[in-house]
Amino acid sequence: MTVLLQGVRRAADVVVYSEREDVVALYRQICRENRQFATLNEVRLDDRGEPDPSDLEQAWQDGARVFRLTPRPA
């Protein structure tokens, strides 16, 4: 895959996570760090910023997947 990174096209390796345990764990991490992502994906956060486990599970059941892109050295 080719990505545009800081204005430069670079090849990148892609890993797709689709297993329940992977998606729920990675969504939890992403939602903790990015409230906008949580909002867009209908994952509620508690007062401490922890994602609601049932919302994470529902996201996976609804088809959520996580893609990890790793740019190759230039």
Coordinates of C-alpha atoms in Angstrom, one line a residue:
M1 CA 0.0 0.0 0.0
T2 CA 1.2 3.5 -0.6
V3 CA 0.5 6.3 1.9
L4 CA 1.1 10.0 1.9
L5 CA 3.2 10.9 5.0
Q6 CA 4.2 14.5 5.6
G7 CA 3.8 15.2 1.9
V8 CA 5.8 12.2 0.7
R9 CA 4.4 9.1 -0.9
R10 CA 5.8 6.0 0.9
A11 CA 5.2 2.3 0.8
A12 CA 3.6 0.9 4.0
D13 CA 2.9 -2.5 5.4
V14 CA -0.7 -3.1 6.6
V15 CA -1.9 -5.4 9.3
V16 CA -5.7 -5.9 9.7
Y17 CA -7.1 -6.9 13.1
S18 CA -10.5 -8.6 12.9
E19 CA -10.5 -10.9 15.9
R20 CA -12.8 -9.8 18.7
E21 CA -10.1 -9.7 21.4
D22 CA -7.7 -7.6 19.1
V23 CA -10.4 -5.2 18.0
V24 CA -11.8 -4.6 21.4
A25 CA -8.3 -4.1 23.0
L26 CA -7.1 -1.8 20.2
Y27 CA -10.4 0.2 20.1
R28 CA -10.1 0.7 23.9
Q29 CA -6.6 2.1 23.5
I30 CA -7.6 4.4 20.5
C31 CA -10.7 5.7 22.3
R32 CA -8.8 6.5 25.5
E33 CA -6.4 8.6 23.4
N34 CA -8.8 10.1 21.0
R35 CA -12.2 11.2 22.2
Q36 CA -13.3 12.3 18.8
F37 CA -12.7 8.7 17.5
A38 CA -14.8 7.4 20.4
T39 CA -17.6 9.8 19.6
L40 CA -17.7 9.0 15.9
N41 CA -17.7 5.3 16.7
E42 CA -20.5 5.7 19.4
V43 CA -18.2 4.5 22.2
R44 CA -19.1 6.2 25.5
L45 CA -16.4 7.2 27.9
D46 CA -16.8 7.3 31.7
D47 CA -15.6 10.2 33.9
R48 CA -12.1 8.8 33.9
G49 CA -12.0 8.5 30.1
E50 CA -12.4 4.7 30.1
P51 CA -14.5 3.3 27.1
D52 CA -17.7 1.4 27.9
P53 CA -16.9 -2.3 27.5
S54 CA -20.4 -3.0 26.0
D55 CA -19.9 -0.3 23.4
L56 CA -16.5 -1.8 22.4
E57 CA -18.1 -5.2 22.0
Q58 CA -20.9 -3.7 20.0
A59 CA -18.5 -1.9 17.7
W60 CA -16.8 -5.3 16.9
Q61 CA -20.2 -7.0 16.4
D62 CA -21.1 -4.2 14.0
G63 CA -18.0 -4.9 11.9
A64 CA -15.3 -2.7 13.4
R65 CA -11.8 -3.6 12.3
V66 CA -8.4 -2.0 13.0
F67 CA -5.8 -1.3 10.4
R68 CA -2.2 -0.7 11.5
L69 CA -0.1 1.0 8.8
T70 CA 3.7 0.9 9.2
P71 CA 5.5 3.1 6.7
R72 CA 8.7 1.5 5.2
P73 CA 11.9 3.4 5.5
A74 CA 12.4 6.0 2.7

